[in-house]
Amino acid sequence: MIFKLVGDGRPYPDHGLTHREWAQIPPRQVRLDSLITTKAMLDLHSLLAADSTFYGDLFPHVVQWQGDLYLEDGLHRALRAALHQRSILHARVLELPN
C-alpha cells in the first residue's frame, strides 16, 4: 500500500494559503502510508516528465486536519518517491485546527 487512503476532494475547510505562504512552512518528513490523497486521478505525462517540479513548489503540500494528513498538492511527487521505493517524503505540512 502506498497511501493510507485514496480520496477525491478536500474534506477539510478552505485554508486560503497562497503559494508564498506555503513557502514559509518548513518541510518535514512524512510517511507515504500516512497520507490521504485529495485527487483520485493523475496524469502520467506529468508523473513521468523530467521537469515536473520545475514550475511548482519542490515540496508537496499536506494539510493536517482532525488527526489525518491530506496530500493537497504533490501527488505526482509522492508517486515518484514510491516508484523509487522510498517510504518517506519531505513535505510542507499545514496544521489546521479541528
mmCIF file of C-alpha atoms in Angstrom:
data_model
loop_
_atom_site.group_PDB
_atom_site.id
_atom_site.type_symbol
_atom_site.label_atom_id
_atom_site.label_comp_id
_atom_site.label_asym_id
_atom_site.label_seq_id
_atom_site.Cartn_x
_atom_site.Cartn_y
_atom_site.Cartn_z
ATOM 1 C CA MET A 1 0.000 0.000 0.000
ATOM 2 C CA ILE A 2 1.348 3.404 -0.970
ATOM 3 C CA PHE A 3 -1.170 5.719 0.733
ATOM 4 C CA LYS A 4 -3.435 5.377 3.760
ATOM 5 C CA LEU A 5 -6.474 6.161 1.568
ATOM 6 C CA VAL A 6 -7.235 7.461 -1.910
ATOM 7 C CA GLY A 7 -9.669 10.304 -1.538
ATOM 8 C CA ASP A 8 -11.363 12.530 -4.073
ATOM 9 C CA GLY A 9 -11.746 16.062 -2.762
ATOM 10 C CA ARG A 10 -10.784 18.108 0.262
ATOM 11 C CA PRO A 11 -12.832 17.276 3.372
ATOM 12 C CA TYR A 12 -11.156 19.992 5.438
ATOM 13 C CA PRO A 13 -12.140 23.696 5.458
ATOM 14 C CA ASP A 14 -10.537 26.063 2.948
ATOM 15 C CA HIS A 15 -7.311 27.455 4.381
ATOM 16 C CA GLY A 16 -6.767 30.178 1.754
ATOM 17 C CA LEU A 17 -2.964 29.951 1.775
ATOM 18 C CA THR A 18 -1.095 31.435 -1.166
ATOM 19 C CA HIS A 19 1.996 29.854 -2.731
ATOM 20 C CA ARG A 20 4.109 32.440 -0.910
ATOM 21 C CA GLU A 21 2.542 31.489 2.449
ATOM 22 C CA TRP A 22 3.075 27.770 1.763
ATOM 23 C CA ALA A 23 6.744 28.555 1.101
ATOM 24 C CA GLN A 24 7.071 29.903 4.670
ATOM 25 C CA ILE A 25 6.269 26.464 6.135
ATOM 26 C CA PRO A 26 9.466 24.451 6.617
ATOM 27 C CA PRO A 27 9.385 20.967 5.075
ATOM 28 C CA ARG A 28 9.346 17.919 7.309
ATOM 29 C CA GLN A 29 9.353 14.169 6.783
ATOM 30 C CA VAL A 30 6.014 12.448 6.240
ATOM 31 C CA ARG A 31 5.406 8.733 5.726
ATOM 32 C CA LEU A 32 3.670 7.978 2.427
ATOM 33 C CA ASP A 33 1.442 5.379 4.093
ATOM 34 C CA SER A 34 0.052 8.049 6.448
ATOM 35 C CA LEU A 35 -1.231 10.264 3.614
ATOM 36 C CA ILE A 36 -4.764 10.504 2.251
ATOM 37 C CA THR A 37 -4.863 11.835 -1.302
ATOM 38 C CA THR A 38 -7.289 14.566 -2.343
ATOM 39 C CA LYS A 39 -7.087 13.558 -6.010
ATOM 40 C CA ALA A 40 -8.108 10.167 -7.351
ATOM 41 C CA MET A 41 -6.772 10.764 -10.885
ATOM 42 C CA LEU A 42 -3.330 11.643 -12.166
ATOM 43 C CA ASP A 43 -1.751 12.492 -15.483
ATOM 44 C CA LEU A 44 1.044 10.097 -16.470
ATOM 45 C CA HIS A 45 2.648 12.765 -18.654
ATOM 46 C CA SER A 46 3.134 14.905 -15.541
ATOM 47 C CA LEU A 47 4.331 11.958 -13.486
ATOM 48 C CA LEU A 48 6.994 10.939 -15.988
ATOM 49 C CA ALA A 49 8.088 14.420 -17.100
ATOM 50 C CA ALA A 50 11.684 15.253 -16.279
ATOM 51 C CA ASP A 51 10.760 18.827 -15.293
ATOM 52 C CA SER A 52 7.572 18.033 -13.339
ATOM 53 C CA THR A 53 8.637 20.137 -10.324
ATOM 54 C CA PHE A 54 10.166 22.986 -12.344
ATOM 55 C CA TYR A 55 7.161 25.331 -12.155
ATOM 56 C CA GLY A 56 5.812 24.450 -8.721
ATOM 57 C CA ASP A 57 6.977 24.074 -5.162
ATOM 58 C CA LEU A 58 9.683 21.478 -4.747
ATOM 59 C CA PHE A 59 7.850 20.105 -1.699
ATOM 60 C CA PRO A 60 4.327 18.639 -1.685
ATOM 61 C CA HIS A 61 1.637 20.379 0.359
ATOM 62 C CA VAL A 62 -0.031 18.398 3.135
ATOM 63 C CA VAL A 63 -2.893 19.541 5.354
ATOM 64 C CA GLN A 64 -3.193 18.012 8.820
ATOM 65 C CA TRP A 65 -6.823 18.049 9.961
ATOM 66 C CA GLN A 66 -8.631 16.018 12.623
ATOM 67 C CA GLY A 67 -5.627 13.729 13.060
ATOM 68 C CA ASP A 68 -5.266 12.863 9.359
ATOM 69 C CA LEU A 69 -2.748 14.022 6.757
ATOM 70 C CA TYR A 70 -4.216 15.060 3.396
ATOM 71 C CA LEU A 71 -1.959 15.348 0.355
ATOM 72 C CA GLU A 72 -3.338 18.521 -1.218
ATOM 73 C CA ASP A 73 -0.643 19.123 -3.826
ATOM 74 C CA GLY A 74 2.187 16.854 -4.918
ATOM 75 C CA LEU A 75 0.526 13.563 -5.845
ATOM 76 C CA HIS A 76 2.965 13.122 -8.722
ATOM 77 C CA ARG A 77 5.980 13.728 -6.465
ATOM 78 C CA ALA A 78 4.627 11.284 -3.878
ATOM 79 C CA LEU A 79 4.119 8.588 -6.509
ATOM 80 C CA ARG A 80 7.579 9.229 -7.879
ATOM 81 C CA ALA A 81 9.005 8.686 -4.387
ATOM 82 C CA ALA A 82 7.043 5.424 -4.110
ATOM 83 C CA LEU A 83 8.332 4.266 -7.508
ATOM 84 C CA HIS A 84 11.852 4.845 -6.177
ATOM 85 C CA GLN A 85 10.915 2.622 -3.202
ATOM 86 C CA ARG A 86 11.011 5.450 -0.688
ATOM 87 C CA SER A 87 8.563 5.358 2.189
ATOM 88 C CA ILE A 88 9.176 8.924 3.370
ATOM 89 C CA LEU A 89 8.537 12.220 1.631
ATOM 90 C CA HIS A 90 9.621 15.738 2.583
ATOM 91 C CA ALA A 91 6.525 17.960 2.544
ATOM 92 C CA ARG A 92 5.227 21.244 3.863
ATOM 93 C CA VAL A 93 2.559 20.445 6.478
ATOM 94 C CA LEU A 94 -0.138 22.953 7.418
ATOM 95 C CA GLU A 95 -1.849 22.102 10.708
ATOM 96 C CA LEU A 96 -5.488 23.213 10.718
ATOM 97 C CA PRO A 97 -7.404 23.483 13.997
ATOM 98 C CA ASN A 98 -10.133 20.867 14.477
#
